[in-house]
mmCIF file with all atom_site columns, C-alpha atoms in Angstrom:
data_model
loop_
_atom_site.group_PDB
_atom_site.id
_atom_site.type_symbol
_atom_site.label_atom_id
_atom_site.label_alt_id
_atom_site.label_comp_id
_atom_site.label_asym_id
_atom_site.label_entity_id
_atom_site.label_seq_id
_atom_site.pdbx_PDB_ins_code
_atom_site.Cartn_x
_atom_site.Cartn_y
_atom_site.Cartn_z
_atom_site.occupancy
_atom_site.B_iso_or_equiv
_atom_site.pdbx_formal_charge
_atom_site.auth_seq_id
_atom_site.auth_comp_id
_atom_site.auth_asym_id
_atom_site.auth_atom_id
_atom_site.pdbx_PDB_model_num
ATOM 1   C CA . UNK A 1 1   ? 8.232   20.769  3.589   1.00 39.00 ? 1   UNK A CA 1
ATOM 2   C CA . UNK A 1 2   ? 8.072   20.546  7.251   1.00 40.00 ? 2   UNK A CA 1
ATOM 3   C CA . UNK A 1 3   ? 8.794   16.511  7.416   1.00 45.00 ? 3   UNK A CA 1
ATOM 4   C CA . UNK A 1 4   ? 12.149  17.018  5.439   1.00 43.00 ? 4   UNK A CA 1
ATOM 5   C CA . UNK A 1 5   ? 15.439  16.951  6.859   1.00 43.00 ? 5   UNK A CA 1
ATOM 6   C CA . UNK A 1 6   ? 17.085  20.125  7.860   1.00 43.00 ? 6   UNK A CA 1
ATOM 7   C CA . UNK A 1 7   ? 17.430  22.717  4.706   1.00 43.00 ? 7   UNK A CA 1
ATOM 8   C CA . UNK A 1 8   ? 14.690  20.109  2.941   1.00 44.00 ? 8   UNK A CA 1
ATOM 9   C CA . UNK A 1 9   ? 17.902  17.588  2.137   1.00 47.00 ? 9   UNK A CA 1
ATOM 10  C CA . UNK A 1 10  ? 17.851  13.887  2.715   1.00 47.00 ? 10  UNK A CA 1
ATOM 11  C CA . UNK A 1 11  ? 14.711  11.489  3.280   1.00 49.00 ? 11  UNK A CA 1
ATOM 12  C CA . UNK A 1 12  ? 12.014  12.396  5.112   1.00 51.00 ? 12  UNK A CA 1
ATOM 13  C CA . UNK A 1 13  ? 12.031  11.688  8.789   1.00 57.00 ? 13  UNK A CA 1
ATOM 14  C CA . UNK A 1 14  ? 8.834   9.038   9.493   1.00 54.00 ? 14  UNK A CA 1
ATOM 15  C CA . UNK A 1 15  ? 7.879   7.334   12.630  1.00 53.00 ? 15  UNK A CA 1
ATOM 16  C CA . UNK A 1 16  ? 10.092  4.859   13.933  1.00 58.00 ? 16  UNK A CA 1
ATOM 17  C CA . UNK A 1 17  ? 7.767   2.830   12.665  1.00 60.00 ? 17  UNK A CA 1
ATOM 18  C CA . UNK A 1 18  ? 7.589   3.446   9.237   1.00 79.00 ? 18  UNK A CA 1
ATOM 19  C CA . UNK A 1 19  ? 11.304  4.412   9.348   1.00 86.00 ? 19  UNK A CA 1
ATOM 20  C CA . UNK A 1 20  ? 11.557  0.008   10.525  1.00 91.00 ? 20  UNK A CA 1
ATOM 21  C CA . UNK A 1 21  ? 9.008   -0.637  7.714   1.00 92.00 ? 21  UNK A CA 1
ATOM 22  C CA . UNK A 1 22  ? 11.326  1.708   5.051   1.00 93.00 ? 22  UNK A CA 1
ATOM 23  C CA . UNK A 1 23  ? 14.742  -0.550  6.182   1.00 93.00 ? 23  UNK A CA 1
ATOM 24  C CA . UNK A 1 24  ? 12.542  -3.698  5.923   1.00 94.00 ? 24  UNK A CA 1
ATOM 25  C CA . UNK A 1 25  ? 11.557  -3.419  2.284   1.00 94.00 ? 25  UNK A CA 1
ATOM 26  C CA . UNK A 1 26  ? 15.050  -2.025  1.352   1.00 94.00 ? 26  UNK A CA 1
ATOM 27  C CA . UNK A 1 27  ? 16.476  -5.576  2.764   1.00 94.00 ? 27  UNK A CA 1
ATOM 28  C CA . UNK A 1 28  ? 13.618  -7.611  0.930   1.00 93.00 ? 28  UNK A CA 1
ATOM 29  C CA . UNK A 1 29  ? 14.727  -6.222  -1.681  1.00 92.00 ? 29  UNK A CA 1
ATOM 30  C CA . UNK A 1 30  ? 18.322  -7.995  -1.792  1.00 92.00 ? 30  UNK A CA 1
ATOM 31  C CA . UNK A 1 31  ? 16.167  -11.069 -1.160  1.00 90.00 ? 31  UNK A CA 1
ATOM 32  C CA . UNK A 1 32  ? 16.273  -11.045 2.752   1.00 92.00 ? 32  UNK A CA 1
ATOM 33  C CA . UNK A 1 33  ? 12.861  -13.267 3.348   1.00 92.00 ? 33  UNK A CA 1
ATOM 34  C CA . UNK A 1 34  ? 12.957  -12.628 7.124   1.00 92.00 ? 34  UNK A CA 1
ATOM 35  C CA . UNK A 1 35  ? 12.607  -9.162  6.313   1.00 92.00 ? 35  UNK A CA 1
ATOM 36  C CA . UNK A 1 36  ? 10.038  -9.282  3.863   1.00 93.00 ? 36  UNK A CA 1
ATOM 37  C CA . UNK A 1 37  ? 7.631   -11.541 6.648   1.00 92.00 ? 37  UNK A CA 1
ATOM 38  C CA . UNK A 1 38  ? 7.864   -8.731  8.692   1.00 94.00 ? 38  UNK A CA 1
ATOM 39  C CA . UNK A 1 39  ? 6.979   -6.577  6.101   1.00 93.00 ? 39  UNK A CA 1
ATOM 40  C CA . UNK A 1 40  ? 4.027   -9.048  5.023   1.00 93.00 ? 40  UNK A CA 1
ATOM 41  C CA . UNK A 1 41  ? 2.861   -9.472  9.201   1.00 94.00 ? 41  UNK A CA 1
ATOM 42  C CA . UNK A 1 42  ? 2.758   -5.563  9.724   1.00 93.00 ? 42  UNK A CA 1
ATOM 43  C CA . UNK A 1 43  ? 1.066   -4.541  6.422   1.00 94.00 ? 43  UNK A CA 1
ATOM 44  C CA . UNK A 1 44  ? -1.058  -6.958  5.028   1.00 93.00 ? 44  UNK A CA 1
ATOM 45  C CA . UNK A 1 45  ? -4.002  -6.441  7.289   1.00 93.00 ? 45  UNK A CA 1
ATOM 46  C CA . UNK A 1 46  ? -4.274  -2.837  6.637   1.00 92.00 ? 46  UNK A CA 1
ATOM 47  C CA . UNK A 1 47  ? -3.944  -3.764  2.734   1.00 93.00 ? 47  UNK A CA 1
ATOM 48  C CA . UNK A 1 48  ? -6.805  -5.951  2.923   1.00 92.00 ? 48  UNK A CA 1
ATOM 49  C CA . UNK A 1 49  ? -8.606  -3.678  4.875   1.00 91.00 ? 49  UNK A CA 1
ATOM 50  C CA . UNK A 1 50  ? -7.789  -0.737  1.848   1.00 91.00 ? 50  UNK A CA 1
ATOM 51  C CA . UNK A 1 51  ? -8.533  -3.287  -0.617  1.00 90.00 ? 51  UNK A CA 1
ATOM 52  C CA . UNK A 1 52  ? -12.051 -4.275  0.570   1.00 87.00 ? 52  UNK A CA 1
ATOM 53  C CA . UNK A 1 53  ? -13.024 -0.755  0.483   1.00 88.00 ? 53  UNK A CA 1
ATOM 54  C CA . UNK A 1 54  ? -12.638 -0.280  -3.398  1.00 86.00 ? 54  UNK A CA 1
ATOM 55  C CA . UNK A 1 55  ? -13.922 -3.548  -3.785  1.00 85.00 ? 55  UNK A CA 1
ATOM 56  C CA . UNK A 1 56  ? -16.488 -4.051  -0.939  1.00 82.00 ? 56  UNK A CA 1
ATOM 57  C CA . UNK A 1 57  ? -15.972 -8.205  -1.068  1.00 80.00 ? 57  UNK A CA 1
ATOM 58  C CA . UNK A 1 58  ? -14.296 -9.937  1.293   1.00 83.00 ? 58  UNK A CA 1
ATOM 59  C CA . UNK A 1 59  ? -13.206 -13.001 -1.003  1.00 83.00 ? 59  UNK A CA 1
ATOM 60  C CA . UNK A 1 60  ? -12.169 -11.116 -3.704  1.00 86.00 ? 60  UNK A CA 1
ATOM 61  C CA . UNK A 1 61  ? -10.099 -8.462  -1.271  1.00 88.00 ? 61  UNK A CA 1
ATOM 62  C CA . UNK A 1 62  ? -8.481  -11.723 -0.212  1.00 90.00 ? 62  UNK A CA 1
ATOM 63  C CA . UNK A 1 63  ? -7.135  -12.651 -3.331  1.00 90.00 ? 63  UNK A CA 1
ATOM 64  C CA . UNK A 1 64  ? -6.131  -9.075  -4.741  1.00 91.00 ? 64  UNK A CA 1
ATOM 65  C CA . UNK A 1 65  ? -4.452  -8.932  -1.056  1.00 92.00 ? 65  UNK A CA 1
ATOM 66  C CA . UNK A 1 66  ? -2.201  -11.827 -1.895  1.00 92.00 ? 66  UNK A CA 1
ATOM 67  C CA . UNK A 1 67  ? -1.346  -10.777 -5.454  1.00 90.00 ? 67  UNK A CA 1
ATOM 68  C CA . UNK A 1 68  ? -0.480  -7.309  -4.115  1.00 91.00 ? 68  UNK A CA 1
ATOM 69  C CA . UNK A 1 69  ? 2.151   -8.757  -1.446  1.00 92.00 ? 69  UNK A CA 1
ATOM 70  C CA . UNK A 1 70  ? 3.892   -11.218 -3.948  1.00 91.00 ? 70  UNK A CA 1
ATOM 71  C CA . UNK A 1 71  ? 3.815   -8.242  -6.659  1.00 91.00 ? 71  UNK A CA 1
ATOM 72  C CA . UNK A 1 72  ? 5.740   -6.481  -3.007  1.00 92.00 ? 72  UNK A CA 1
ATOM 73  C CA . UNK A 1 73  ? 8.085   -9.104  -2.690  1.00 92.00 ? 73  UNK A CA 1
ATOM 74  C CA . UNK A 1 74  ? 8.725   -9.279  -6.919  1.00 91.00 ? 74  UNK A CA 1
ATOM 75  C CA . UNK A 1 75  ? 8.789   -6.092  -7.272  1.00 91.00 ? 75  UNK A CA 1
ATOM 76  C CA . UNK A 1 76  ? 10.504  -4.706  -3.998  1.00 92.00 ? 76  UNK A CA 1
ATOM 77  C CA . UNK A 1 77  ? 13.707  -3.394  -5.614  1.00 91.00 ? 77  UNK A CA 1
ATOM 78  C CA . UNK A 1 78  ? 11.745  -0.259  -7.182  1.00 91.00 ? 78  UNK A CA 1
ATOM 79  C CA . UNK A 1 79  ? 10.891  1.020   -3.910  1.00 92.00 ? 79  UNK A CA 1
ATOM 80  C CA . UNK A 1 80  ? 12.840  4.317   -3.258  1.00 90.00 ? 80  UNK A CA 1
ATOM 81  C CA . UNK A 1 81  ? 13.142  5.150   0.172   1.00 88.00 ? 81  UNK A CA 1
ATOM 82  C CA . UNK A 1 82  ? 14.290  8.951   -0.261  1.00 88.00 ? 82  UNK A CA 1
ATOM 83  C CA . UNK A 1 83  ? 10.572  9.700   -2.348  1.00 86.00 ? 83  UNK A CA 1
ATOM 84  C CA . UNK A 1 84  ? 8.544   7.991   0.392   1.00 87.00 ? 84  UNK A CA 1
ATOM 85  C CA . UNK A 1 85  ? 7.576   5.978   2.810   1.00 90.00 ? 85  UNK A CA 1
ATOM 86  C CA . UNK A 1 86  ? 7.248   2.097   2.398   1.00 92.00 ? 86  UNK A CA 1
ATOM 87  C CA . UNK A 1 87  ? 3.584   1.634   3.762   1.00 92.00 ? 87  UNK A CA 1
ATOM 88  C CA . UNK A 1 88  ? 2.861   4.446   0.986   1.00 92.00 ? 88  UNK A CA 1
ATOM 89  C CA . UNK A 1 89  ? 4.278   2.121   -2.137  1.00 93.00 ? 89  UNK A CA 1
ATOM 90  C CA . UNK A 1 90  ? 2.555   -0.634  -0.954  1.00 93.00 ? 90  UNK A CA 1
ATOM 91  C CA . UNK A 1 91  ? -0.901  1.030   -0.739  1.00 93.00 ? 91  UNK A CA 1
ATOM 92  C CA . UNK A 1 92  ? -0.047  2.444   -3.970  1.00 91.00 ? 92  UNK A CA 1
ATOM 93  C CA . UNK A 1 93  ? 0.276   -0.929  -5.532  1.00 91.00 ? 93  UNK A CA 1
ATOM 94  C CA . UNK A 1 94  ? -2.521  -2.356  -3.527  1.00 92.00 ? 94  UNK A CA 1
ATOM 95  C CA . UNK A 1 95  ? -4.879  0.743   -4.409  1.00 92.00 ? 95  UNK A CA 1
ATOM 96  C CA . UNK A 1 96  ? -4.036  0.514   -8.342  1.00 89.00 ? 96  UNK A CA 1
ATOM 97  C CA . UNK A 1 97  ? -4.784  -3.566  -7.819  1.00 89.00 ? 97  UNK A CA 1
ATOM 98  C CA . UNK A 1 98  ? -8.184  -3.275  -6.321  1.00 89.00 ? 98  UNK A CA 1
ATOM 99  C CA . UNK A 1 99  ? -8.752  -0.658  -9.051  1.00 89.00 ? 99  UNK A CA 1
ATOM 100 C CA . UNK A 1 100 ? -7.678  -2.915  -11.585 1.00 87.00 ? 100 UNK A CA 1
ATOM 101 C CA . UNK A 1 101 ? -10.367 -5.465  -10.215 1.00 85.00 ? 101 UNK A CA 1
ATOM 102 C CA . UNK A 1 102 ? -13.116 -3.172  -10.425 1.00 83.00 ? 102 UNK A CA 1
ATOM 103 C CA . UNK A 1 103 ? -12.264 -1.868  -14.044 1.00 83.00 ? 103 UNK A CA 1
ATOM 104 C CA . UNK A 1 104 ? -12.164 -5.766  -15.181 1.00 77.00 ? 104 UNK A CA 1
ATOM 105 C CA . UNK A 1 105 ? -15.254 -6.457  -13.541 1.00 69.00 ? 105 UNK A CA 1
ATOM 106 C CA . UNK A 1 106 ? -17.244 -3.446  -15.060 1.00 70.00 ? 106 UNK A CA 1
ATOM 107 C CA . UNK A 1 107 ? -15.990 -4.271  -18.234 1.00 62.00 ? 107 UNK A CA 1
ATOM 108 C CA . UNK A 1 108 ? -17.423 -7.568  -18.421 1.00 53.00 ? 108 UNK A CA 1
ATOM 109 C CA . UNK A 1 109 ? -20.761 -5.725  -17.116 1.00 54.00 ? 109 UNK A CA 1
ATOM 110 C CA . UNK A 1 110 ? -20.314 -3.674  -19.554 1.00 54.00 ? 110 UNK A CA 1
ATOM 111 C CA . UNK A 1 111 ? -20.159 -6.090  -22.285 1.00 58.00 ? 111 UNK A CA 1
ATOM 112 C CA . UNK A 1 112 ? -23.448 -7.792  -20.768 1.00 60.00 ? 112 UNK A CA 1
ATOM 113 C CA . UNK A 1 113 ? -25.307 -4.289  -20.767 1.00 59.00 ? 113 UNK A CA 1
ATOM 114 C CA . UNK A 1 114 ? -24.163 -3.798  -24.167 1.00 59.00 ? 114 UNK A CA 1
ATOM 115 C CA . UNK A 1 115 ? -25.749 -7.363  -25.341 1.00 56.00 ? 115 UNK A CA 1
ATOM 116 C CA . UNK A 1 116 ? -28.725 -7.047  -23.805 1.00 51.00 ? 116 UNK A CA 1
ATOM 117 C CA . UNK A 1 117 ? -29.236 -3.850  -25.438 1.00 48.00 ? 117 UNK A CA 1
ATOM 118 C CA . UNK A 1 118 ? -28.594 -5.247  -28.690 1.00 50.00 ? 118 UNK A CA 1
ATOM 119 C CA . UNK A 1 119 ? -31.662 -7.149  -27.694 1.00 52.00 ? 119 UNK A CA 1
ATOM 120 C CA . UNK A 1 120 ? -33.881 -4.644  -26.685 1.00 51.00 ? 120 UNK A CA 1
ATOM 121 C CA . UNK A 1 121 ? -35.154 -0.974  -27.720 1.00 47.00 ? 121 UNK A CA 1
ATOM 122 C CA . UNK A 1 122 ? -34.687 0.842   -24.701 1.00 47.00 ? 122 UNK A CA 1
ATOM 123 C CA . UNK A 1 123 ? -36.890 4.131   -24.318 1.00 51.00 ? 123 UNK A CA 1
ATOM 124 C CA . UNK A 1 124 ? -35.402 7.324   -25.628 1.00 48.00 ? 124 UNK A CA 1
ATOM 125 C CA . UNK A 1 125 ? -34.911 8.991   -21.590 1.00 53.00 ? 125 UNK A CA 1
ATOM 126 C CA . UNK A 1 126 ? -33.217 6.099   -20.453 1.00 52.00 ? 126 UNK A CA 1
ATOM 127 C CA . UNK A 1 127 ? -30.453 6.107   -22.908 1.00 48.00 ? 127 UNK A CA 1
ATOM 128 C CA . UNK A 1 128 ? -29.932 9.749   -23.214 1.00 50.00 ? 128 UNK A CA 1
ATOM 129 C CA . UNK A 1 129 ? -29.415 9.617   -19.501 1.00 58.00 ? 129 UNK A CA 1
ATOM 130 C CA . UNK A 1 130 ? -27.319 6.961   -19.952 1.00 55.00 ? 130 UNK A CA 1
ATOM 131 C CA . UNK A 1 131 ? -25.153 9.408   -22.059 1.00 51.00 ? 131 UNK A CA 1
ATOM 132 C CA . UNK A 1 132 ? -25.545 12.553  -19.727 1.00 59.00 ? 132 UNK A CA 1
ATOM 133 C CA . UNK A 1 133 ? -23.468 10.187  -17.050 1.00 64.00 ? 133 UNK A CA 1
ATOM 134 C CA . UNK A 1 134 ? -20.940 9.429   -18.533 1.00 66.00 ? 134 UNK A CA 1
ATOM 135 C CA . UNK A 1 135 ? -20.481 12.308  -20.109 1.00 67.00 ? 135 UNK A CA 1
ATOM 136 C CA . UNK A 1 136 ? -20.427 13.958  -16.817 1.00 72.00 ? 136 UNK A CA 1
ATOM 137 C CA . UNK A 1 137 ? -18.169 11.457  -15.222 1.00 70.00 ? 137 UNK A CA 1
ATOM 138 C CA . UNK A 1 138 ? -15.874 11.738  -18.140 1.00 76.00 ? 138 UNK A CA 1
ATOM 139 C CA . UNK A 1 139 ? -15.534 15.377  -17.219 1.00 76.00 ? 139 UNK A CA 1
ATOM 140 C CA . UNK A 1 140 ? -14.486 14.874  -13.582 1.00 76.00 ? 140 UNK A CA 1
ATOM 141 C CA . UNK A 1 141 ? -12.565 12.041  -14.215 1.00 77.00 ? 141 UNK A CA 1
ATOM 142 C CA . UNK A 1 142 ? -10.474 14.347  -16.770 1.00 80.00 ? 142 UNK A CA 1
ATOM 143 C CA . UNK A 1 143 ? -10.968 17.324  -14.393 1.00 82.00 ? 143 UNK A CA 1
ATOM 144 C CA . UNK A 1 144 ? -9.153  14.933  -11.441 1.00 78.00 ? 144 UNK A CA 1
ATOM 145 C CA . UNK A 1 145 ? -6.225  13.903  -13.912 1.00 79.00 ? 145 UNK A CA 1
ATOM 146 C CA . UNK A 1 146 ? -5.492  17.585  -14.276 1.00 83.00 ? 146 UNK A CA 1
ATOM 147 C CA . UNK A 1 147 ? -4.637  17.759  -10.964 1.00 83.00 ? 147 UNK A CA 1
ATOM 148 C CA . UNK A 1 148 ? -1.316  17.509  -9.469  1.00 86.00 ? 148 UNK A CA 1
ATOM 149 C CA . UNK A 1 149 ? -0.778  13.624  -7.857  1.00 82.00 ? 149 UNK A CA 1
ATOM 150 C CA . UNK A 1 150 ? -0.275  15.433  -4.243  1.00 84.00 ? 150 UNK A CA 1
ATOM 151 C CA . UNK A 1 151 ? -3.875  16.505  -4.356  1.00 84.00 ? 151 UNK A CA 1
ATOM 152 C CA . UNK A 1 152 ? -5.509  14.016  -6.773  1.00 82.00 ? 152 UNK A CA 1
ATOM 153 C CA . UNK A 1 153 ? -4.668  10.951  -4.602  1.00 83.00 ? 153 UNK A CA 1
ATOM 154 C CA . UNK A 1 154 ? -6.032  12.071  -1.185  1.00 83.00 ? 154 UNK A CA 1
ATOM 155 C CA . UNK A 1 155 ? -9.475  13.034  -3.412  1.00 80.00 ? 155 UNK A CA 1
ATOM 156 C CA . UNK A 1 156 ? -9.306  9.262   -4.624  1.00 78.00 ? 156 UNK A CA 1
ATOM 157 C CA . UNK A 1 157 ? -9.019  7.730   -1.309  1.00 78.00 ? 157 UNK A CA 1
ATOM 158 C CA . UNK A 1 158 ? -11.769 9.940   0.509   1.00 77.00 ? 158 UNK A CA 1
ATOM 159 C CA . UNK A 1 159 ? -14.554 10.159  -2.530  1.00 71.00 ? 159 UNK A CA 1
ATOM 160 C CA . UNK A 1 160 ? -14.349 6.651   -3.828  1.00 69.00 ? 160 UNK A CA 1
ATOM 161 C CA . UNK A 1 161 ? -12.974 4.600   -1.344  1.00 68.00 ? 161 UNK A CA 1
ATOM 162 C CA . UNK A 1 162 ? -14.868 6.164   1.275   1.00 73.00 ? 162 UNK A CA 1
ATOM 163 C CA . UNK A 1 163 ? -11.811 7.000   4.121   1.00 75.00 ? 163 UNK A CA 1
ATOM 164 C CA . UNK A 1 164 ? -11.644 9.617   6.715   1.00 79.00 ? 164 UNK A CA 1
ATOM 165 C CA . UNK A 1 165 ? -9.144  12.448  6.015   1.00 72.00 ? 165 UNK A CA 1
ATOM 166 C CA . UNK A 1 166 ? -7.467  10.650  8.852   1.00 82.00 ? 166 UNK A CA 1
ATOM 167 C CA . UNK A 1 167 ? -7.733  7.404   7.455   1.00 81.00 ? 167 UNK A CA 1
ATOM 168 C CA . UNK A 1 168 ? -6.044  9.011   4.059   1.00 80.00 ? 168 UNK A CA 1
ATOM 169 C CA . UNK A 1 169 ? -3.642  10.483  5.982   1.00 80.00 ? 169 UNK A CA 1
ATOM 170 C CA . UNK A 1 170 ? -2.639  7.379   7.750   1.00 78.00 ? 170 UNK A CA 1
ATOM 171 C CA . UNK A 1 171 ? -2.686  5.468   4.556   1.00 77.00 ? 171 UNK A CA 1
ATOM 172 C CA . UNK A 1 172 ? 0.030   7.923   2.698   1.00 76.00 ? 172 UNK A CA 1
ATOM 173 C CA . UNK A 1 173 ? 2.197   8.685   5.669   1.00 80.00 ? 173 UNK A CA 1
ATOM 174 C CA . UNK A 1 174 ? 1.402   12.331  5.763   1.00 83.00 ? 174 UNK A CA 1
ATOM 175 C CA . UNK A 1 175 ? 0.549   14.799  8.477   1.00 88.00 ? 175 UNK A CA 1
ATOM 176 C CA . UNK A 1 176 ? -3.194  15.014  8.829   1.00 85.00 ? 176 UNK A CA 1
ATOM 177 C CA . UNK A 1 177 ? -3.129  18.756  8.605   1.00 88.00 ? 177 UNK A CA 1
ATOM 178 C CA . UNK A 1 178 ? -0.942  18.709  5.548   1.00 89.00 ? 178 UNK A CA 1
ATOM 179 C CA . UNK A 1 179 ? -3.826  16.080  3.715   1.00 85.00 ? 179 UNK A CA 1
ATOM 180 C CA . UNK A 1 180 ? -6.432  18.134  5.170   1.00 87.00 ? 180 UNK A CA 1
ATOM 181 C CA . UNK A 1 181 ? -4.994  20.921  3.328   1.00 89.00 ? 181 UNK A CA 1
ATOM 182 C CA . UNK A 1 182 ? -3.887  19.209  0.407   1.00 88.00 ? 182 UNK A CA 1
ATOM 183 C CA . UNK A 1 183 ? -7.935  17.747  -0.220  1.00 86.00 ? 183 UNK A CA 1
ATOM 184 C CA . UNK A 1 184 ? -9.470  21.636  0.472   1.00 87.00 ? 184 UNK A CA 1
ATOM 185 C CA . UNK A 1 185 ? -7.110  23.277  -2.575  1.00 89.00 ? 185 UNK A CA 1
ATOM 186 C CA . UNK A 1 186 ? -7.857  19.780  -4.343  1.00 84.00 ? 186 UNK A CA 1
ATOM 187 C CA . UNK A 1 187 ? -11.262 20.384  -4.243  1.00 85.00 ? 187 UNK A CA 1
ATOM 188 C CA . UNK A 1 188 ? -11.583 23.909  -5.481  1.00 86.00 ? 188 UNK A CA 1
ATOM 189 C CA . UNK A 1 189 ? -9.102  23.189  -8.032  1.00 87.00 ? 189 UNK A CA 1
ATOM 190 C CA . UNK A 1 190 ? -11.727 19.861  -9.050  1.00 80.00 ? 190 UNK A CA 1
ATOM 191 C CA . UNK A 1 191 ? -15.022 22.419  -8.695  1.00 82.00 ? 191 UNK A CA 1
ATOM 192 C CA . UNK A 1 192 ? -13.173 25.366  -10.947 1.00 85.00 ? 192 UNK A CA 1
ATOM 193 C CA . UNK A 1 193 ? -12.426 22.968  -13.362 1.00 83.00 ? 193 UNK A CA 1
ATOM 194 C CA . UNK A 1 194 ? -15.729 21.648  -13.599 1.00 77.00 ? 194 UNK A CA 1
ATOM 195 C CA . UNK A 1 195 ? -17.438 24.739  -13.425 1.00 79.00 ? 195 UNK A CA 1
ATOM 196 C CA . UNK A 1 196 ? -15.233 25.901  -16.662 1.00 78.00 ? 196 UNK A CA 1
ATOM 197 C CA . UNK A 1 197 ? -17.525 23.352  -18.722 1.00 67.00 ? 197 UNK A CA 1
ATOM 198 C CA . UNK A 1 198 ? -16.413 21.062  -21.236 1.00 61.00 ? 198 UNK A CA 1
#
């Protein structure tokens, strides 16, 4: 890979930036809170900002935003320098958060739906559209899993959180050109899949 060290040992080479951010974490980690306020001051606007997008609420991104930089500061110790960059874990945990949020909250619409159905005859169209959906999201939701994570996650972040292939790129500490190329194969590899059927 072209950000690896020489002969693709060692951890990648980042920014300075994120290199600072990768050193920060690692000394939150032995419980250094100095460190981990720096970590907090540079990341947790962009983690709110990532957080509002899946969840397009400003109160409830605030929240989620807090949770996810305590879970940081708990949970520091499992960051791995040598697999990544630190502003990548963080999103990672902040993106599977706001997810989180959304999944409760469409449960418990769910559940609503699903008694006021119980209540009701719906007409015959509505509910066998009802079931085409899902059964059509089931199938690209299963064709997505197939993929591998390196092209799955940049698909994520662009399609349902709604960011710029620069914005993506930013977010996972990659090389635009490498995301770029990473979503294109993703994509074909999503479309094949679907067009195989069931």
């Amino acid at each position: 890979m072209s950000n690896t060290g020489q002969g693709g040992h060692g951890p990648p080479r980042r920014p300075s930036g994120d290199a600072r951010l990768d050193g920060l974490l690692t000394r939150a980690a032995t419980g250094d809170q100095a460190a981990f306020a720096d970590v907090y001051d540079a990341l947790v606007r962009p983690v709110k900002g990532l957080v509002c997008r899946v969840l397009r609420d400003e109160s409830q991104a605030e929240e989620v935003t807090q949770d996810v930089m305590v879970e940081v500061w708990r949970t520091a110790g499992r960051y791995r320098p040598e697999l990544g960059a630190a502003r990548a874990w963080v999103f990672t945990l902040a993106h599977r958060r706001a997810v989180d949020r959304v999944r409760h909250a469409q449960a418990g619409a769910s559940r609503e739906r699903r008694s006021a159905l119980l209540q009701e005859d719906p007409p015959f169209d509505q509910v066998s559209e009802a079931v085409e959906r899902r059964d059509e999201w089931r199938r690209v939701r299963r064709c997505l899993a197939a993929l591998e994570r390196h092209r799955r996650v940049p698909l994520v972040l662009a399609y349902y959180q709604g960011m710029t292939y620069l914005e993506v790129a930013d977010c996972l500490a990659t090389p635009a050109g490498t995301v770029k190329s990473r979503m294109r194969s993703g994509l074909r590899q999503l479309r094949e899949c679907l067009e195989a059927g069931p």
